[in-house]
XYZ file of C-alpha atoms in Angstrom:
581
model
C 49.474 186.347 -16.310
C 48.035 188.953 -14.186
C 50.444 191.718 -12.922
C 50.851 192.612 -9.266
C 49.592 196.457 -8.985
C 52.464 198.636 -7.584
C 51.613 201.009 -4.964
C 54.628 203.547 -5.662
C 56.690 204.490 -8.589
C 59.892 202.446 -7.614
C 62.443 200.451 -9.602
C 60.174 197.441 -9.898
C 57.366 199.701 -11.083
C 59.900 201.196 -13.799
C 60.501 197.556 -14.783
C 56.697 196.623 -14.996
C 55.881 199.770 -16.914
C 58.571 199.123 -19.580
C 57.588 195.528 -19.979
C 53.822 196.243 -20.325
C 54.512 199.278 -22.615
C 56.458 196.912 -25.056
C 53.841 194.318 -24.800
C 51.060 196.750 -25.680
C 53.157 198.707 -28.436
C 53.702 195.129 -29.948
C 49.975 194.683 -30.145
C 49.274 198.063 -31.352
C 52.437 198.409 -33.680
C 50.499 197.867 -36.995
C 47.362 199.931 -36.215
C 49.831 202.695 -35.340
C 51.911 202.374 -38.551
C 48.627 202.363 -40.618
C 47.715 205.882 -39.127
C 51.186 207.488 -39.560
C 50.481 210.528 -41.867
C 52.524 213.017 -40.013
C 55.195 214.555 -40.296
C 56.046 211.871 -43.474
C 53.459 209.347 -44.118
C 56.013 206.403 -44.022
C 54.001 204.112 -41.895
C 56.509 203.297 -39.342
C 55.671 205.247 -36.132
C 54.307 202.214 -34.310
C 57.451 200.165 -35.403
C 59.936 203.025 -34.354
C 58.031 203.333 -30.860
C 58.104 199.419 -30.241
C 62.112 199.588 -31.021
C 62.585 202.572 -28.979
C 61.039 200.970 -25.830
C 62.521 197.683 -26.618
C 66.170 199.359 -26.258
C 64.796 200.850 -23.023
C 63.427 197.583 -21.777
C 66.981 195.737 -22.370
C 68.775 198.544 -20.440
C 66.542 198.186 -17.514
C 66.858 194.354 -17.476
C 70.457 194.682 -17.903
C 70.462 196.656 -14.413
C 68.257 193.984 -12.753
C 70.501 191.300 -13.941
C 73.645 193.035 -12.975
C 72.090 193.150 -9.171
C 70.997 189.462 -9.650
C 74.663 188.379 -10.196
C 76.224 190.820 -7.327
C 76.541 188.157 -4.503
C 76.623 190.879 -1.898
C 73.398 192.600 -3.110
C 71.689 189.356 -3.483
C 72.392 188.270 -0.126
C 71.466 191.683 1.336
C 68.100 191.487 -0.665
C 68.886 194.842 -2.352
C 67.846 195.557 -5.769
C 68.357 198.435 -8.334
C 67.399 201.829 -6.845
C 64.890 204.298 -8.619
C 67.269 206.525 -10.101
C 69.363 203.829 -11.399
C 66.490 202.149 -13.124
C 64.944 205.271 -14.610
C 68.501 206.368 -15.607
C 68.806 203.077 -17.488
C 65.470 203.421 -19.028
C 66.008 206.923 -20.331
C 69.638 206.106 -21.679
C 68.486 202.798 -23.519
C 65.666 205.039 -25.090
C 68.194 207.599 -26.240
C 70.545 205.246 -27.895
C 67.866 203.010 -29.319
C 65.547 205.679 -30.406
C 64.078 205.199 -34.161
C 62.435 208.100 -36.016
C 60.722 211.347 -35.318
C 58.383 209.666 -32.800
C 61.004 207.466 -31.005
C 63.181 210.347 -30.600
C 60.628 212.544 -29.134
C 59.719 209.489 -26.739
C 63.337 209.240 -25.597
C 63.083 212.813 -24.356
C 59.902 212.153 -22.564
C 61.365 209.371 -20.667
C 64.648 211.478 -20.113
C 62.469 214.155 -18.855
C 60.976 211.985 -16.186
C 64.334 210.608 -15.113
C 65.628 214.070 -14.735
C 63.027 214.507 -11.873
C 63.161 211.130 -10.355
C 67.061 211.124 -10.303
C 67.258 214.598 -8.762
C 65.387 213.235 -5.646
C 68.427 211.462 -4.632
C 68.604 207.649 -3.611
C 64.937 207.657 -2.536
C 63.694 204.153 -2.979
C 60.297 205.230 -4.673
C 58.256 208.275 -5.377
C 54.412 209.130 -4.806
C 51.678 210.554 -6.981
C 53.341 214.035 -6.458
C 56.750 213.132 -7.746
C 54.923 211.087 -10.646
C 52.956 214.655 -11.636
C 56.315 216.477 -11.716
C 57.758 213.824 -13.534
C 55.032 214.037 -16.299
C 55.092 217.789 -16.413
C 58.857 217.978 -16.865
C 58.595 214.989 -19.626
C 56.275 217.244 -21.531
C 58.217 220.635 -21.281
C 61.600 218.690 -22.079
C 60.098 216.978 -25.045
C 58.739 220.179 -26.414
C 61.937 222.164 -25.956
C 63.698 219.535 -27.922
C 61.869 219.855 -31.006
C 62.939 222.967 -33.165
C 59.281 224.109 -34.376
C 56.797 222.316 -32.268
C 53.454 221.590 -34.033
C 50.045 221.370 -32.153
C 47.902 218.338 -32.939
C 51.081 216.123 -32.347
C 52.345 213.930 -29.412
C 53.816 217.042 -27.883
C 50.028 218.213 -27.480
C 49.076 214.669 -25.886
C 52.075 214.950 -23.706
C 50.955 218.410 -22.311
C 47.333 217.434 -21.856
C 48.463 214.547 -20.113
C 50.438 216.695 -17.601
C 47.786 218.872 -17.388
C 45.363 216.355 -16.288
C 47.854 214.877 -13.725
C 48.422 218.412 -12.361
C 44.737 218.352 -11.500
C 44.969 215.267 -9.248
C 46.088 214.949 -5.867
C 46.018 211.165 -5.356
C 48.404 208.559 -5.406
C 50.389 207.063 -8.379
C 47.389 205.141 -9.673
C 45.134 207.976 -9.667
C 47.708 210.320 -11.368
C 48.394 207.676 -14.060
C 44.648 207.491 -14.632
C 44.127 211.049 -15.004
C 47.155 211.507 -17.338
C 45.917 208.697 -19.396
C 42.379 209.871 -19.640
C 43.528 213.823 -20.489
C 45.674 212.371 -23.069
C 43.050 210.511 -24.610
C 40.859 213.347 -24.755
C 43.894 215.333 -26.556
C 44.252 212.491 -28.956
C 40.703 212.635 -29.953
C 41.071 216.201 -30.638
C 44.324 216.251 -32.710
C 42.594 215.959 -36.339
C 41.060 219.492 -35.409
C 44.396 220.953 -34.715
C 46.531 219.423 -37.449
C 44.773 219.440 -41.205
C 46.728 216.545 -42.421
C 45.082 214.362 -39.817
C 41.676 215.953 -40.621
C 42.025 215.048 -44.251
C 43.331 211.569 -43.677
C 40.508 211.029 -41.015
C 42.747 209.653 -38.414
C 44.286 210.786 -34.798
C 47.841 211.431 -34.683
C 50.020 208.150 -34.627
C 52.777 209.266 -32.142
C 50.072 210.453 -29.698
C 48.186 207.276 -30.188
C 51.245 205.596 -29.098
C 51.728 207.682 -25.952
C 48.323 207.040 -24.797
C 49.236 203.371 -25.221
C 52.379 203.765 -22.818
C 50.153 205.842 -20.299
C 47.568 203.064 -20.348
C 50.409 200.449 -19.547
C 51.423 203.025 -16.696
C 47.863 202.787 -15.256
C 48.020 199.028 -15.316
C 51.347 199.025 -13.698
C 49.580 200.750 -10.584
C 46.189 198.991 -10.584
C 46.837 195.366 -12.337
C 44.136 196.183 -14.785
C 44.181 197.560 -18.505
C 41.990 200.939 -18.700
C 39.227 200.872 -21.109
C 40.715 202.482 -24.088
C 37.320 204.221 -25.131
C 36.866 205.825 -28.695
C 39.848 208.033 -28.616
C 42.183 205.210 -29.208
C 40.277 202.866 -31.455
C 42.191 201.676 -34.166
C 42.135 203.846 -37.231
C 39.817 206.351 -35.290
C 38.053 208.491 -37.935
C 37.202 212.081 -37.727
C 33.631 213.571 -37.147
C 34.378 217.278 -37.122
C 31.815 219.638 -38.634
C 33.998 221.019 -41.537
C 32.295 220.172 -44.884
C 34.521 217.916 -47.222
C 33.551 217.107 -50.996
C 29.972 216.354 -51.624
C 28.685 217.865 -48.423
C 30.353 215.136 -46.239
C 32.889 215.533 -43.479
C 36.331 216.330 -44.575
C 37.722 213.242 -42.793
C 34.925 211.060 -44.049
C 35.416 212.197 -47.615
C 39.057 210.910 -47.556
C 38.021 207.939 -45.564
C 36.068 206.819 -48.523
C 38.845 207.355 -51.106
C 41.150 205.215 -48.726
C 38.426 202.418 -48.929
C 39.353 198.897 -49.711
C 41.780 198.264 -47.156
C 44.316 201.280 -48.238
C 46.080 202.589 -45.224
C 45.783 206.255 -44.290
C 49.412 206.567 -44.722
C 49.322 205.261 -48.144
C 46.343 207.892 -48.892
C 48.407 210.653 -47.443
C 51.883 209.609 -49.137
C 49.764 209.880 -52.581
C 48.096 213.004 -51.718
C 51.652 214.585 -50.547
C 53.730 213.128 -53.059
C 56.976 215.022 -53.989
C 56.429 217.150 -51.002
C 59.146 217.672 -48.138
C 62.876 216.526 -47.729
C 63.712 213.226 -49.373
C 65.744 211.737 -46.297
C 65.717 211.080 -42.833
C 69.128 211.184 -40.870
C 69.469 209.899 -37.385
C 72.658 209.633 -35.301
C 73.929 209.336 -31.936
C 76.405 212.252 -31.265
C 79.028 212.638 -28.480
C 79.354 216.489 -28.198
C 79.403 219.619 -25.766
C 76.201 221.594 -25.297
C 77.537 224.702 -26.712
C 78.491 222.516 -29.990
C 75.091 221.108 -30.054
C 73.240 224.710 -29.754
C 75.276 225.545 -33.170
C 74.507 222.033 -34.662
C 70.846 222.989 -34.238
C 70.983 226.371 -35.854
C 72.940 224.623 -38.843
C 70.281 221.463 -39.199
C 67.292 223.746 -38.918
C 68.774 225.634 -41.756
C 68.988 222.392 -43.773
C 65.618 220.933 -43.317
C 62.743 220.130 -40.778
C 61.380 217.912 -38.361
C 64.610 218.528 -36.324
C 64.744 217.146 -32.973
C 67.789 216.722 -30.609
C 67.437 214.971 -27.446
C 69.910 213.990 -24.633
C 72.436 215.539 -22.560
C 75.636 215.066 -20.759
C 77.745 214.718 -23.724
C 75.442 212.251 -25.651
C 72.664 213.327 -28.120
C 70.227 211.791 -30.573
C 69.964 213.852 -33.538
C 66.936 213.508 -36.071
C 66.304 215.647 -39.151
C 64.674 215.282 -42.398
C 66.858 216.896 -45.336
C 67.454 216.877 -48.887
C 71.167 216.666 -48.516
C 72.099 213.878 -46.029
C 75.715 214.427 -46.513
C 75.466 217.932 -45.241
C 73.594 216.893 -41.991
C 76.213 214.124 -41.169
C 79.009 216.612 -41.871
C 77.371 218.918 -39.497
C 77.498 216.237 -37.009
C 81.220 215.641 -37.522
C 81.662 219.285 -37.063
C 79.963 219.420 -33.771
C 81.535 216.065 -32.122
C 81.462 212.399 -33.101
C 78.475 211.061 -34.738
C 78.047 207.219 -34.799
C 75.282 204.837 -35.513
C 74.323 207.023 -38.449
C 70.870 205.839 -40.253
C 70.117 207.522 -43.423
C 66.637 206.518 -45.051
C 65.264 207.643 -48.455
C 61.670 208.172 -48.026
C 59.782 205.921 -50.174
C 62.600 204.053 -51.474
C 61.317 200.350 -51.576
C 58.674 201.347 -48.975
C 55.169 199.792 -49.226
C 53.703 202.571 -47.339
C 54.933 205.539 -49.379
C 54.066 204.760 -52.859
C 54.017 208.141 -54.283
C 51.783 209.565 -57.266
C 49.337 206.600 -57.019
C 51.964 203.869 -58.102
C 51.436 200.375 -56.875
C 53.612 199.217 -54.250
C 57.122 197.878 -55.212
C 56.978 194.182 -56.091
C 58.870 192.064 -53.367
C 62.261 190.752 -54.717
C 62.614 186.977 -54.724
C 65.673 187.019 -52.164
C 67.754 189.138 -50.059
C 70.602 188.757 -47.319
C 70.316 190.486 -44.138
C 73.497 190.612 -41.918
C 74.640 191.921 -38.659
C 77.934 193.792 -39.188
C 80.368 195.417 -36.531
C 81.674 198.572 -38.447
C 80.778 201.219 -41.026
C 83.598 199.974 -43.386
C 82.122 196.448 -43.320
C 78.707 197.972 -43.763
C 79.748 199.277 -46.970
C 81.346 196.168 -47.973
C 78.167 193.894 -47.355
C 75.966 196.536 -48.960
C 78.009 196.461 -52.027
C 77.476 192.771 -52.214
C 73.710 193.419 -52.177
C 73.182 192.834 -48.531
C 70.744 194.558 -46.179
C 72.794 195.459 -42.962
C 72.158 196.139 -39.335
C 75.231 198.107 -37.706
C 76.246 196.558 -34.286
C 78.254 199.153 -32.085
C 80.792 197.626 -29.273
C 78.901 196.881 -26.605
C 75.272 197.766 -28.022
C 74.173 194.397 -30.059
C 71.055 195.011 -31.987
C 67.576 193.724 -30.428
C 65.427 191.283 -32.378
C 62.903 194.081 -33.577
C 65.802 195.773 -35.419
C 66.625 192.504 -37.214
C 63.080 192.278 -37.930
C 62.854 195.811 -39.241
C 65.551 194.880 -41.461
C 63.866 191.864 -42.863
C 61.154 194.171 -43.703
C 63.332 196.577 -45.273
C 64.870 193.960 -47.523
C 61.455 193.518 -49.047
C 61.776 189.915 -50.113
C 59.905 186.953 -50.165
C 62.943 184.861 -49.123
C 65.872 186.085 -46.689
C 68.973 184.668 -45.416
C 69.757 186.187 -42.018
C 73.686 186.238 -41.033
C 73.942 187.273 -37.340
C 77.791 187.082 -37.566
C 78.120 186.820 -33.569
C 77.466 183.786 -31.401
C 75.843 185.847 -28.783
C 73.179 186.936 -31.341
C 71.980 183.338 -31.908
C 68.868 183.715 -29.851
C 68.356 187.095 -30.761
C 68.329 186.349 -34.656
C 66.141 183.106 -34.061
C 63.554 185.313 -32.382
C 63.705 187.782 -35.227
C 63.522 184.934 -38.121
C 60.403 183.656 -36.088
C 58.604 186.725 -36.266
C 59.363 187.501 -39.788
C 58.146 183.905 -40.745
C 54.766 185.087 -39.140
C 54.523 187.860 -41.542
C 54.981 185.528 -44.613
C 58.754 185.704 -45.150
C 60.678 182.513 -45.661
C 63.733 182.752 -43.436
C 66.872 180.796 -43.373
C 69.068 181.427 -40.125
C 72.809 180.523 -41.066
C 74.755 180.644 -37.499
C 77.784 182.735 -38.557
C 79.850 183.460 -35.516
C 82.150 186.306 -37.101
C 81.743 188.795 -39.785
C 84.551 186.943 -41.782
C 82.339 184.067 -41.758
C 79.522 186.215 -43.184
C 81.722 187.609 -45.797
C 82.566 183.878 -46.954
C 78.849 183.062 -47.014
C 77.925 186.224 -49.138
C 80.809 185.463 -51.485
C 79.012 182.160 -52.644
C 75.465 183.703 -52.499
C 73.433 183.045 -55.759
C 70.082 184.542 -55.752
C 69.122 182.601 -58.917
C 69.549 179.102 -57.610
C 67.048 177.441 -55.362
C 66.592 178.564 -51.958
C 67.632 175.439 -50.089
C 70.586 174.998 -52.360
C 71.665 178.497 -51.913
C 71.340 178.201 -48.010
C 73.418 174.978 -48.040
C 76.148 176.670 -50.240
C 76.393 179.596 -47.895
C 76.340 177.632 -44.686
C 79.115 175.304 -46.027
C 81.152 178.370 -46.846
C 80.835 180.056 -43.476
C 81.248 176.558 -41.586
C 84.755 176.317 -43.654
C 86.051 179.555 -42.490
C 87.802 179.713 -39.207
C 87.679 182.954 -37.426
C 89.754 184.962 -35.039
C 90.058 188.254 -33.710
C 92.835 190.481 -31.919
C 91.323 192.501 -29.039
C 92.416 194.465 -26.093
C 91.538 193.308 -22.575
C 89.198 195.826 -20.644
C 89.855 194.151 -17.220
C 91.780 191.450 -15.225
C 90.321 188.258 -16.021
C 90.831 184.480 -16.344
C 90.916 183.213 -19.881
C 91.656 179.681 -21.560
C 95.425 181.038 -22.281
C 95.947 182.224 -18.561
C 95.382 185.526 -16.350
C 95.103 188.730 -18.671
C 95.376 192.102 -17.324
C 93.643 195.224 -18.665
C 95.389 196.449 -21.698
C 96.784 193.192 -22.556
C 96.416 192.324 -26.138
C 94.376 189.072 -26.682
C 94.388 186.726 -29.453
C 90.912 184.582 -29.864
C 90.560 181.661 -32.086
C 87.271 180.492 -32.847
C 86.131 182.380 -29.587
C 88.411 181.297 -27.192
C 91.687 183.059 -26.004
C 94.737 181.465 -27.623
C 97.421 184.228 -27.033
C 98.198 186.917 -24.561
C 100.827 189.525 -25.403
C 101.422 193.028 -25.403
C 101.944 194.079 -29.027
C 98.953 193.772 -31.571
C 101.135 192.800 -34.711
C 103.161 190.351 -32.530
C 99.880 188.647 -31.520
C 98.387 188.952 -34.926
C 101.300 187.021 -36.526
C 101.092 184.274 -33.763
C 97.308 183.622 -34.267
C 97.924 183.618 -38.133
C 100.468 181.120 -37.830
C 98.349 178.950 -35.518
C 95.486 179.054 -37.926
C 97.465 178.426 -41.166
C 99.043 175.444 -39.704
C 95.847 173.370 -40.170
C 96.008 174.650 -43.752
C 94.175 177.223 -45.651
C 93.908 179.070 -48.986
C 92.371 182.492 -48.450
C 93.117 184.796 -45.566
C 90.832 187.328 -44.923
C 91.910 190.527 -42.745
C 89.351 193.362 -41.510
C 91.045 196.405 -40.193
C 89.758 198.293 -37.497
C 90.236 202.005 -36.655
C 92.421 201.052 -33.997
C 94.895 198.753 -35.744
C 98.360 199.772 -36.234
C 98.855 201.194 -39.734
C 101.572 198.510 -40.512
C 99.992 195.512 -39.382
C 98.145 194.700 -42.564
C 101.322 194.896 -44.506
C 103.180 192.975 -41.942
C 100.643 190.100 -41.901
C 100.712 190.079 -45.933
C 104.298 189.734 -45.869
C 104.219 186.935 -43.442
C 101.764 184.954 -45.425
C 103.752 185.606 -48.907
C 107.107 184.359 -46.960
C 105.815 181.505 -45.227
C 102.656 179.998 -46.978
C 102.793 179.450 -50.728
C 99.596 179.739 -52.881
C 97.657 181.345 -50.003
C 95.974 184.683 -50.784
C 95.431 187.572 -48.544
C 92.628 190.144 -48.932
C 92.121 193.084 -46.638
C 89.085 195.271 -46.107
C 88.638 198.281 -43.730
C 86.168 197.731 -40.949
C 85.942 201.050 -39.324
C 84.826 201.461 -35.622
C 84.494 197.513 -35.216
C 85.571 197.043 -31.677
C 88.364 194.927 -32.333
C 91.511 196.297 -34.000
C 91.593 193.050 -36.220
C 89.379 190.172 -37.542
C 90.936 187.237 -39.325
C 89.471 184.609 -41.183
C 91.175 181.780 -43.119
C 89.242 179.467 -45.641
């Protein structure tokens, strides 16, 4: 469907740009992944950029949805303001940033937002405002990188800002100038970075940024600009530097990469054993002074250090050999969470190393969404690939697809463990099926149902039989949780006030009280009144220290032949999860 051109850069233009960018990255993702050779040839730049923008899109859509349900705003015809929308875009990208490229993109978007939110409650900005936003974006991204390298997305962003500065027109003309300037700089990246020249490709992160700027042009003109040779898939180098056998350096390696081998694989084989072993990423709540010290600490530990954000919330990315030390540094600086540690080359078809063939797919795997670090460890010990869901930050479908890819199996059982993730998980399963993976989605509504399903999982039996057994085990497990109300609300058990303790059974509020332990006992009694053989308790960090012992004693005294198991869930949102099988 044709897009309606936007004259100014307002809230609707931001929404349009984000949506078009996500669509464009979805089309270009595999191409960008294939040319990813710097800073690590792990073939995921396109995917990381897609997931980062997907998080930004979700945040922007949430702002528009909030205005849509606001009766007064709807009657007045009011929508989100430009500062509100670009702020949501930047925040969404920050909390959803993936990899080196996604982290830098998050800072580019934050830099734009800082300029546009500084203009007060203006409904829109013009070409001059867009020029200033692009300039500040490029400068802030460069400042976020510990050791900026030319020939990367930083160079492309600076060129886009330079080209925009030379234009006095409206938003459409500024966007087109930035796009064309970025395209020219992208074509020159192999001449600035030897690893790109050897692989015969342009910079993957820069290629992604040009894709976003093309979407920006389309936002204002309604038409997709001509991509030109600079952004052609797997663009090859034609510099004059002589390579082996009298040919060009890029052409020489291009010949070595013949036969369908991605540039990332060639670079991985060429550079096998070089660089740190782990990528560490986490969100961090910390003060500015603590982050300054953290930068110095992490810079001494590894490379590819990028720290983006501000106002107390940061996204930290670094490549290190000692992943534990990188996380500990975050603990010293503040509160790190959503910690992701990736071992380069471990089970990744893009990083074969030393000429080894890609790792063979396993026959079957389980991918599960879990609400806390403790449960993530428990699921991982049972062999599952996990996706961590923080309170208020449900994973997007792209994250689930990436987890399915990471599982690297022919058959995958997907456990969403949340009724609200049903459609997200279904979309991820459909996407994975188009990539040749056989996926079965078991509609688990709670992590305790997932535990029950995982307990009967047997990879050795037929796929259909395994899915039926896991589905049956999950369905036979009643689930409950004890939570704390955040605001006054109507519930099936009456009106609750902020701070009240709620006991939810099978998703509905059944008990309202003032004490976690008392409410937990009441909920457990109601569940066991219908029978049961095994009680599973998952304790969150906010659960009282004595609640587990109290509930175990209650089961021993009142319910003969019923066993109890207790797990530590960590920061899972609810003080207590309960399962009864």
